[in-house]
XYZ file of N, CA and C in Angstrom:
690
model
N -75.391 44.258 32.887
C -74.775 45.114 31.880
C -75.009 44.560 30.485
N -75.298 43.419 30.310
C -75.460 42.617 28.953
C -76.763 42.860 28.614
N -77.621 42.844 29.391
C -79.161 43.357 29.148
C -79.110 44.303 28.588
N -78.502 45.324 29.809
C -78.844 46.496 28.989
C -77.966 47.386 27.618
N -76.624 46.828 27.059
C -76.218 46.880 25.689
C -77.255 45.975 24.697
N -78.033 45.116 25.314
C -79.045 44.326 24.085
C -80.237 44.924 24.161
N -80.700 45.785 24.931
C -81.525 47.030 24.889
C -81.323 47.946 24.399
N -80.241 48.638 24.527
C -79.516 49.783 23.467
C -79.432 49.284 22.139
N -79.114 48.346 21.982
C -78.360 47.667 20.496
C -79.689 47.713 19.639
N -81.445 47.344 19.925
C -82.358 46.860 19.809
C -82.812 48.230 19.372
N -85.297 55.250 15.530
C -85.201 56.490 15.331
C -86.150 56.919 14.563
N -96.431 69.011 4.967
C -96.929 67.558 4.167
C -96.175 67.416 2.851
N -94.987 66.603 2.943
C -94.000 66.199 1.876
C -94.003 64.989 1.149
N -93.700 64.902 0.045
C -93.010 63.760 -0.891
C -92.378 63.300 0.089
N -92.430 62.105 0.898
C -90.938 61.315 1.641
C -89.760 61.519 0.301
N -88.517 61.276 1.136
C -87.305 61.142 0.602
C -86.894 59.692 0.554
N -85.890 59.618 -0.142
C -85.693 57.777 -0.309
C -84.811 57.728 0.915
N -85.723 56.848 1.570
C -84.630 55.869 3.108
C -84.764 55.085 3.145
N -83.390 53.969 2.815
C -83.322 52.629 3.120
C -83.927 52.187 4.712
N -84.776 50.885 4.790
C -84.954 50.501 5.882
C -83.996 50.119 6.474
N -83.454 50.914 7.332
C -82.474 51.219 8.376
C -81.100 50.844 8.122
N -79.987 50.524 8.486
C -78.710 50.767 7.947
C -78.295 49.803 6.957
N -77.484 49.956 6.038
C -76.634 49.225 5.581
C -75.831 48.053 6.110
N -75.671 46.876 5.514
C -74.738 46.269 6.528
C -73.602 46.737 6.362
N -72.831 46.558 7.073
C -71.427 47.616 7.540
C -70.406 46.666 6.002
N -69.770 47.626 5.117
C -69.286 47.730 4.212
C -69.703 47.871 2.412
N -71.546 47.987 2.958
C -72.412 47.619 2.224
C -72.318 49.804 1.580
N -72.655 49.887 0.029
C -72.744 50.868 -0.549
C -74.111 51.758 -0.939
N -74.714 53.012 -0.394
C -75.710 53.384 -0.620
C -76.310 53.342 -2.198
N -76.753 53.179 -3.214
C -77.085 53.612 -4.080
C -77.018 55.124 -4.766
N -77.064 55.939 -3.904
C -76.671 57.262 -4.638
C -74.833 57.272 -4.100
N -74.179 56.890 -4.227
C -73.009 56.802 -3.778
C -72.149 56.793 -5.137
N -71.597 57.907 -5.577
C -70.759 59.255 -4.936
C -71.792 59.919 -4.499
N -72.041 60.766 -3.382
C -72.799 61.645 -3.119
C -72.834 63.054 -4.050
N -74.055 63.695 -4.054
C -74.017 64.669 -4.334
C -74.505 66.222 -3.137
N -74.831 67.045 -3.376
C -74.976 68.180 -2.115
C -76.855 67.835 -1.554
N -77.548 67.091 -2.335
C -78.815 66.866 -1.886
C -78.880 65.092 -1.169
N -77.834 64.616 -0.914
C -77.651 63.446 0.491
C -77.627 64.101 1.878
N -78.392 63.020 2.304
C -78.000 63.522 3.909
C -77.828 62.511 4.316
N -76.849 62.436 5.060
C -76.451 60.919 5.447
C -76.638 61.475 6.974
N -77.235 60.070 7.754
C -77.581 60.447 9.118
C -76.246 59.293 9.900
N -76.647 59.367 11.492
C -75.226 58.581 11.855
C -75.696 58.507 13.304
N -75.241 57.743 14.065
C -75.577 56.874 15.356
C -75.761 55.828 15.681
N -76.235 55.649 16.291
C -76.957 54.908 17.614
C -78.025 53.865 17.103
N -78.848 52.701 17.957
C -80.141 52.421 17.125
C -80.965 53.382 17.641
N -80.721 54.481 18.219
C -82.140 55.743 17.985
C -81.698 56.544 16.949
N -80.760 56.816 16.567
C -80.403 57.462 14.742
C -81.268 56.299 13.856
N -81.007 55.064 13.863
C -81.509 54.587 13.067
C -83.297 54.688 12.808
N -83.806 54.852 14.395
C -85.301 54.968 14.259
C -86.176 56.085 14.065
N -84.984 56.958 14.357
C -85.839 58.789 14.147
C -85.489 58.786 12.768
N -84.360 58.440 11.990
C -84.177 58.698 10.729
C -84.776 57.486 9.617
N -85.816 56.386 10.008
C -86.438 55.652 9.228
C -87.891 57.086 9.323
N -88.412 57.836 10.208
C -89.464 58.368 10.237
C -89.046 59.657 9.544
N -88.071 60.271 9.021
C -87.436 61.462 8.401
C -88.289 61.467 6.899
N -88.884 62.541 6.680
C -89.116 62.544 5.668
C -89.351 64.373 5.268
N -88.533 64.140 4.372
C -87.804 65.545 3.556
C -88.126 65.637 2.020
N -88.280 67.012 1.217
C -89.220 66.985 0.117
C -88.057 65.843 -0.777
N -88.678 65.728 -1.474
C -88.200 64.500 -2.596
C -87.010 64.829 -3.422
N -86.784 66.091 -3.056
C -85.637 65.895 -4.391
C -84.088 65.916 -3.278
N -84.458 65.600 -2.121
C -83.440 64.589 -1.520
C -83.042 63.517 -1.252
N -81.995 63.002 -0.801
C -81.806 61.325 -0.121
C -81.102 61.174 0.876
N -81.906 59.892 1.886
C -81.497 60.303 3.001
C -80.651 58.896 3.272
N -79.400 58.870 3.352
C -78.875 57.486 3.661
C -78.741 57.309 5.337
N -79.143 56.274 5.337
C -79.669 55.882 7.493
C -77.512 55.358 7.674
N -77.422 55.718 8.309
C -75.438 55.278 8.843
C -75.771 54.747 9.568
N -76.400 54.914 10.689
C -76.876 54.794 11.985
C -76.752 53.291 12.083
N -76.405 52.804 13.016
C -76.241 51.343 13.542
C -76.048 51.057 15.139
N -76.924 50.240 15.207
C -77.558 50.039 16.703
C -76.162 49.572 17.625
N -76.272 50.184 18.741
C -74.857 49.926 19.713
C -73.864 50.564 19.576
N -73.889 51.523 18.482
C -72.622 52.580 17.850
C -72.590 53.212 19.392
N -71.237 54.006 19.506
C -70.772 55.230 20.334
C -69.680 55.586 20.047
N -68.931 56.797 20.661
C -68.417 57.573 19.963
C -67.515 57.228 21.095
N -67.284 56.465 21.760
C -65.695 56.092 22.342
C -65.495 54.638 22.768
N -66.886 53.997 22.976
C -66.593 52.298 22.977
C -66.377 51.608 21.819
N -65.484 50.667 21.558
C -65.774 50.105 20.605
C -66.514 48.664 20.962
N -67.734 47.968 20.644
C -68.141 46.623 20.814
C -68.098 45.956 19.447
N -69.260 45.518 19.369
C -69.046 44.829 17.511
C -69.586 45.602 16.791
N -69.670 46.726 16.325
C -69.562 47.848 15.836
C -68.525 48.908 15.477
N -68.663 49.550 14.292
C -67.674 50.777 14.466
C -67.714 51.532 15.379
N -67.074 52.740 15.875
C -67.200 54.199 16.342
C -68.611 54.753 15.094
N -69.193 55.624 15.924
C -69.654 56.568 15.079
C -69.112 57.251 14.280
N -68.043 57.776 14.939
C -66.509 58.437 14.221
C -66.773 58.100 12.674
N -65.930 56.469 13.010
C -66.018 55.503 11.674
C -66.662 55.508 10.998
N -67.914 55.421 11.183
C -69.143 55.066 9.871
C -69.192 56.427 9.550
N -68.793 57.422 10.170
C -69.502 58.957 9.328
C -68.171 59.506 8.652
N -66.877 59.077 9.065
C -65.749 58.909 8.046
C -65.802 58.025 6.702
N -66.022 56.910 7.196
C -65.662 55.633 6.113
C -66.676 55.935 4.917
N -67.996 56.413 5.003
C -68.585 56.937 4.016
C -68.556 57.904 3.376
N -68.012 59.157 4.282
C -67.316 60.269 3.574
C -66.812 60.136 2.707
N -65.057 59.537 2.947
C -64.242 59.037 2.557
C -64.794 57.763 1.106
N -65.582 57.133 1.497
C -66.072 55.925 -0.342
C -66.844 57.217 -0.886
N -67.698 57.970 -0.434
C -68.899 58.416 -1.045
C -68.437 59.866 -1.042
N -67.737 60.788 -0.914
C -66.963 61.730 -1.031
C -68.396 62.866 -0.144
N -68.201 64.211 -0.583
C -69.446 64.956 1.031
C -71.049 64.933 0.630
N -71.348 64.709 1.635
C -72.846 64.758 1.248
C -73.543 66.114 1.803
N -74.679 66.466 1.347
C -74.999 68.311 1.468
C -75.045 68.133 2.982
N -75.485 67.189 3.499
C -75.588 67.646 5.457
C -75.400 66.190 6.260
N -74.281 66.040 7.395
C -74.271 64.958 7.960
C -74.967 65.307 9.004
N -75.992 64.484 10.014
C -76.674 64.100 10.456
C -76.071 63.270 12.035
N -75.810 63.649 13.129
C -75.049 62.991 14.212
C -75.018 62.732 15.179
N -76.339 61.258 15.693
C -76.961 61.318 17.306
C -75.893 60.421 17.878
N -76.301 60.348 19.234
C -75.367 59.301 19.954
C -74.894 59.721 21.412
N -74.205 59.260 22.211
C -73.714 59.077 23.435
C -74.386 58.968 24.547
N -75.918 58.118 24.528
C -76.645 57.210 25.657
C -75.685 56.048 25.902
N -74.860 55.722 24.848
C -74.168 54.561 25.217
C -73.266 54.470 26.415
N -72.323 55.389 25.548
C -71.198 55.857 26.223
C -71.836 55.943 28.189
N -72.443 57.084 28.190
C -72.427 57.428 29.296
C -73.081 56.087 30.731
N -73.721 55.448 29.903
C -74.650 54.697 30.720
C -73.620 53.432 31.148
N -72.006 53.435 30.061
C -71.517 52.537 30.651
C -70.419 53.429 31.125
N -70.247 54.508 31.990
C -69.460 55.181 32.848
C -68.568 56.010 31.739
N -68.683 56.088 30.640
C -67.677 57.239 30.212
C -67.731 58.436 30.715
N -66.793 59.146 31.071
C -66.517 60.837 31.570
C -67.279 61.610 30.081
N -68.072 62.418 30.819
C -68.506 63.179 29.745
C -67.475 64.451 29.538
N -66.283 64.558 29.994
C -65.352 64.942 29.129
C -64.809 63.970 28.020
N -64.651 62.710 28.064
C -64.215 61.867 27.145
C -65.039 61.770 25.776
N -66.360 61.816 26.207
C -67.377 61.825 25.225
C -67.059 63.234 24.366
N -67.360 64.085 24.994
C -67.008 65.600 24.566
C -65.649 65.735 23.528
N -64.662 64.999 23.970
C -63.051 65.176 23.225
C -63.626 64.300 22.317
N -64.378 62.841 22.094
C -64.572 62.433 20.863
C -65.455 63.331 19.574
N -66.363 63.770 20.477
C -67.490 64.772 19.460
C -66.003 65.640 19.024
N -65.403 66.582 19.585
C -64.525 67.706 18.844
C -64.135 67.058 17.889
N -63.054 65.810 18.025
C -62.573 65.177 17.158
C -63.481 65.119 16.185
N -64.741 64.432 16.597
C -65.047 64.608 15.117
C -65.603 65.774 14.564
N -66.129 66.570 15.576
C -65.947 68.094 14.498
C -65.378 68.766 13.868
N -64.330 68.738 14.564
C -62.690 69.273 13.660
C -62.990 68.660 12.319
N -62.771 66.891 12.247
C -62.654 66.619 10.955
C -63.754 66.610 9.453
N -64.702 67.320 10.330
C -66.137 67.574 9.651
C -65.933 68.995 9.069
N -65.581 69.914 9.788
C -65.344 71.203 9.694
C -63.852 71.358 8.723
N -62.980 70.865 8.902
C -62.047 70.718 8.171
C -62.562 70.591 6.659
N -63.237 69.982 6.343
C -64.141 69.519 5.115
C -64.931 70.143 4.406
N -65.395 70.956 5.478
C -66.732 72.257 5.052
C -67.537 71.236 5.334
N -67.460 70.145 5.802
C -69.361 69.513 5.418
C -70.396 70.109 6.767
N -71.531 70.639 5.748
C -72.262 70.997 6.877
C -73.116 70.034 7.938
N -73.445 70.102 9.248
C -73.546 69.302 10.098
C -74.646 69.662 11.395
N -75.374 68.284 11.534
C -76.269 68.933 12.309
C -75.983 67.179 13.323
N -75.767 68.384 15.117
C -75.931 67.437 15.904
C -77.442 67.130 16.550
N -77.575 66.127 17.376
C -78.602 65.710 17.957
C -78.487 65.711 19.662
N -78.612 66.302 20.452
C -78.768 65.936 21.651
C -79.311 64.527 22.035
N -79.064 64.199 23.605
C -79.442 62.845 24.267
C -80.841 62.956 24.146
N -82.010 62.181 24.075
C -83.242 62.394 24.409
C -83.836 62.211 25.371
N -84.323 62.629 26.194
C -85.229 62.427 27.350
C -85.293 60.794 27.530
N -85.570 59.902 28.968
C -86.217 59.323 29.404
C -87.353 59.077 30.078
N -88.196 58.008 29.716
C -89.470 58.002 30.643
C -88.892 58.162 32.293
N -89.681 58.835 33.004
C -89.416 59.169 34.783
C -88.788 57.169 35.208
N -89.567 55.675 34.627
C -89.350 55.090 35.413
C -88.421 54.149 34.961
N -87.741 54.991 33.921
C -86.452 53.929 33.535
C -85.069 54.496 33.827
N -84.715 52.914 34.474
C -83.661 52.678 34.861
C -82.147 53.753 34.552
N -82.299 54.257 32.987
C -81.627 55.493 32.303
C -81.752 56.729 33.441
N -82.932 57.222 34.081
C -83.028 58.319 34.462
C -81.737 58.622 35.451
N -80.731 58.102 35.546
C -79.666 57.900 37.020
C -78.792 58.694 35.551
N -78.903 58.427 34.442
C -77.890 59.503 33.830
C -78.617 61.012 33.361
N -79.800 61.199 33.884
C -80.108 62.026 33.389
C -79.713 63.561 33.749
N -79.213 63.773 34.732
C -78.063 64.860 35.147
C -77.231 65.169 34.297
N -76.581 64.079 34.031
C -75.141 63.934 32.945
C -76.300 64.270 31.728
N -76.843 63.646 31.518
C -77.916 63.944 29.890
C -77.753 65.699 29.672
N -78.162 66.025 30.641
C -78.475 67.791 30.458
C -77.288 68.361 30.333
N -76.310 68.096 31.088
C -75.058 68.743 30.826
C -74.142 68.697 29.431
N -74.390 67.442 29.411
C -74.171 67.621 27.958
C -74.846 67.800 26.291
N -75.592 67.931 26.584
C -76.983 68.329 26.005
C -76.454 69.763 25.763
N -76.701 70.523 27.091
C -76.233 72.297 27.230
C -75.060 72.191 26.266
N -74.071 71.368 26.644
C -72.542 72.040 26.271
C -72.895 71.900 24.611
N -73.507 70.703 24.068
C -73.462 70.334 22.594
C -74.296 71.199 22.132
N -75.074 72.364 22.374
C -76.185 73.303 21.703
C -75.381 74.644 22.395
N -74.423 74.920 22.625
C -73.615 76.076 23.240
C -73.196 76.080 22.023
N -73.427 77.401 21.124
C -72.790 78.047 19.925
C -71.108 78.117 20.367
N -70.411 77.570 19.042
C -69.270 77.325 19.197
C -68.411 76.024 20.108
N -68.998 75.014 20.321
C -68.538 74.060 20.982
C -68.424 72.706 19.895
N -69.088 73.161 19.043
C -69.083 72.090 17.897
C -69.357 72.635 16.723
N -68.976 72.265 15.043
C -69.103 72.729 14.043
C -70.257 72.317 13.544
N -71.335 73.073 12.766
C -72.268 73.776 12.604
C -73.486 74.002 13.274
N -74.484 73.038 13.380
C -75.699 73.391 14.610
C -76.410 72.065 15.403
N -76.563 72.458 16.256
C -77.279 71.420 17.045
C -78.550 71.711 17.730
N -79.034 70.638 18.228
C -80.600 70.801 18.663
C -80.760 69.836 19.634
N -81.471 70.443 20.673
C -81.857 69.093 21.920
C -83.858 69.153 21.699
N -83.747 67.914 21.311
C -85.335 67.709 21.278
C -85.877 67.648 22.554
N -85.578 67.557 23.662
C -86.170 67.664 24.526
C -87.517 67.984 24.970
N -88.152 69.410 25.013
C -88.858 70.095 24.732
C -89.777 69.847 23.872
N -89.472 68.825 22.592
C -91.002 68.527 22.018
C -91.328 67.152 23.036
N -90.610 66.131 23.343
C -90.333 65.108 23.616
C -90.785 64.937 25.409
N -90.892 65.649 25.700
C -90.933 65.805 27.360
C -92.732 66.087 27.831
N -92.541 65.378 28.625
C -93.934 65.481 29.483
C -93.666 66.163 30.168
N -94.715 67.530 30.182
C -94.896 68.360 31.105
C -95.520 68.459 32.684
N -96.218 67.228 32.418
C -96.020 67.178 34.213
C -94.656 66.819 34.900
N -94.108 66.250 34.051
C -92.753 65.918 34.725
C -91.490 66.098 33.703
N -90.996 67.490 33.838
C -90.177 68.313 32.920
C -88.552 67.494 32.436
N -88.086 67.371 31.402
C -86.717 66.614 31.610
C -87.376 65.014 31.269
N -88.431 64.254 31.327
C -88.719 63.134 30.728
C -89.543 63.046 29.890
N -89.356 61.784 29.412
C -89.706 61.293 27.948
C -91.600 61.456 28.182
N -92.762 61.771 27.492
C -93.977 61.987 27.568
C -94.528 60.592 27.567
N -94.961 60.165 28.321
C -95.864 58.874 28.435
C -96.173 58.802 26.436
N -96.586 59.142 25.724
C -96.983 59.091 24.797
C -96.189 58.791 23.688
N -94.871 58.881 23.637
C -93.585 58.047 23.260
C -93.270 57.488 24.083
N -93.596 56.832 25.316
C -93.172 55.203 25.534
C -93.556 54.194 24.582
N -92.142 53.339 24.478
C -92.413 52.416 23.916
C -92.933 51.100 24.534
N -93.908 50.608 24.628
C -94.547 49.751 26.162
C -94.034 48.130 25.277
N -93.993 47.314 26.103
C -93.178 46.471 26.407
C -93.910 44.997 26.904
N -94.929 44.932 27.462
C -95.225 44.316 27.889
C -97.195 44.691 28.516
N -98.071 44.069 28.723
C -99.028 44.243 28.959
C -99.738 45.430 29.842
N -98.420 45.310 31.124
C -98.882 46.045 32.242
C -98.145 47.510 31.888
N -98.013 47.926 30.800
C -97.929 49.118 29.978
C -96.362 49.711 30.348
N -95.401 48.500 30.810
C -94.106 49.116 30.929
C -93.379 49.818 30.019
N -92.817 50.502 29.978
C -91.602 51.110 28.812
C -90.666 50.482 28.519
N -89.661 50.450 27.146
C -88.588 49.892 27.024
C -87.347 50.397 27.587
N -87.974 51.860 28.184
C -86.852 52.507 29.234
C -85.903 53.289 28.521
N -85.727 53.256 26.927
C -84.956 54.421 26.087
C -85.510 53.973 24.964
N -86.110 53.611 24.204
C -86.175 53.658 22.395
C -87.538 54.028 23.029
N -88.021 55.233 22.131
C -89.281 55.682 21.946
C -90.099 54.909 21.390
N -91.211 55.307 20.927
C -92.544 54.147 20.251
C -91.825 55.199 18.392
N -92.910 54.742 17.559
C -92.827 55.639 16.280
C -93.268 56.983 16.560
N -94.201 57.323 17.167
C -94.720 58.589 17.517
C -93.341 59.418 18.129
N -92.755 58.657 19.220
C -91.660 59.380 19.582
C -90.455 59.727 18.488
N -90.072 59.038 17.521
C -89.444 58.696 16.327
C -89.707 59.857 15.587
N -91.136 59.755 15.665
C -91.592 61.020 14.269
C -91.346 62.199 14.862
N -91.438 62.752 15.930
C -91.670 63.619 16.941
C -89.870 64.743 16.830
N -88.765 63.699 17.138
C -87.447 63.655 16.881
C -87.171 64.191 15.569
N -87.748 63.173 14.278
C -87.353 63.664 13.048
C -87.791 64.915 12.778
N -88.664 65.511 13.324
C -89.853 66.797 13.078
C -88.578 67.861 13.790
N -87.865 67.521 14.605
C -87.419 68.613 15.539
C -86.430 68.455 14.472
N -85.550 67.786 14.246
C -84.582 67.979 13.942
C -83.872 68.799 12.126
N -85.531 67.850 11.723
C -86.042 68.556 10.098
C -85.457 70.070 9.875
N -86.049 71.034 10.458
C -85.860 72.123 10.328
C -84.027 72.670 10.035
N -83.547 72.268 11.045
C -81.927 71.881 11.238
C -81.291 71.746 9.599
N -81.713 70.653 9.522
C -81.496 69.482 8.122
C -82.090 70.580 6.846
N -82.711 71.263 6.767
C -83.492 71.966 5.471
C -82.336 73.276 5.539
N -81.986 73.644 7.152
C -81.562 75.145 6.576
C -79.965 74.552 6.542
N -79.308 73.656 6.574
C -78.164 73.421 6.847
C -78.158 72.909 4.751
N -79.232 72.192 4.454
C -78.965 71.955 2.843
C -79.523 73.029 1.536
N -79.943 74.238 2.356
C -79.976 75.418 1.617
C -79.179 76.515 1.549
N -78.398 76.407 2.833
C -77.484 78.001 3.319
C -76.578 77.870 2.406
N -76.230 78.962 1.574
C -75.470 79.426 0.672
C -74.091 79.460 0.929
């Protein structure tokens, strides 16, 4: 079990300004007060690696929240996700679109994906309460030969429920579908493995950059109409 939290723990335009990957925790973005052209992203260390490859026309900024080992109901030496996408709210007042991957953690160390589910509302409620507009992220696919694939049942189900209009405040997206090898539907494409070792193993959940870029591309679209809608 210690392995694998230190495996988890371990995401044509002008790019946008993104710090290389998070802040240290109490540390202040530079555009901070926000204005409606921030997007502050939030998770996991796969938030942190799809959102170092994010790149959005320039007259935005993208602050990375994201911090490796986050979840949205364990606490380890980390905040909640909750936390970091509050606590910056709250110093940095709303930013035009929050940004919100996460719960490989959770599940892989036995949380009820109802439990997971009551944390996401929670924090939708208090997102929605706010008006801030919001874009979730579904689980991402695994390669067929990692060890992850034993949650991948649970992956889809909640995947479905978090892209079911009305289950969460404003929109969500399961990358899946760009992300998935089609010989074998539901996993990660040989071509975002992240290999590991000589004999071409995978790291079994963090994609390569290709997989990274692949994520930010899906999710882009999300992120543009969520910081234009009137």
């Amino acid at each position: 079990m210690i392995a694998s939290l230190a495996i988890l723990a371990t995401a044509c335009t002008t790019p946008s300004t993104v710090p290389p990957g998070p802040l240290p925790y109490g540390g202040t973005p530079e555009y901070c007060p926000y204005d409606d052209l921030v997007v502050q992203t939030n998770g996991d260390s796969i938030g942190v690696g799809f959102t170092n490859m994010m790149r959005l026309p320039e007259e935005y900024s993208v602050f990375n929240a994201a911090q490796g080992a986050a979840t949205f109901t364990l606490s380890f030496t980390v905040p909640l996700i909750s936390e970091r996408v509050k606590e910056w709210v709250d110093k940095c007042g709303n930013p035009g679109v929050v940004v919100i991957q996460g719960g490989i953690i959770d599940l892989t160390y036995g949380v009820p994906i109802e439990s997971i589910q009551a944390a996401v509302i929670e924090l939708s409620d208090w997102l929605e309460a706010r008006g801030i507009p919001t874009v979730w992220l579904g689980i991402h696919p695994f390669p067929r030969v990692s060890p992850y694939m034993a949650h991948n049942g649970t992956r889809q189900v909640y995947n479905e429920w978090l892209t079911t209009p009305g289950n969460v405040w404003g929109t969500a997206v399961d990358c899946t579908p760009v992300l998935q090898d089609p010989a074998n539907p539901g996993t990660m494409s040989p071509a975002y493995w992240k290999i590991v070792d000589l004999f071409g193993s995978p790291d079994g959940l963090h994609p390569n950059t290709a997989g990274y870029t692949a994520m930010a591309e899906c999710t882009k679209p999300l992120i543009l109409d969520a910081l234009t809608a009137e």
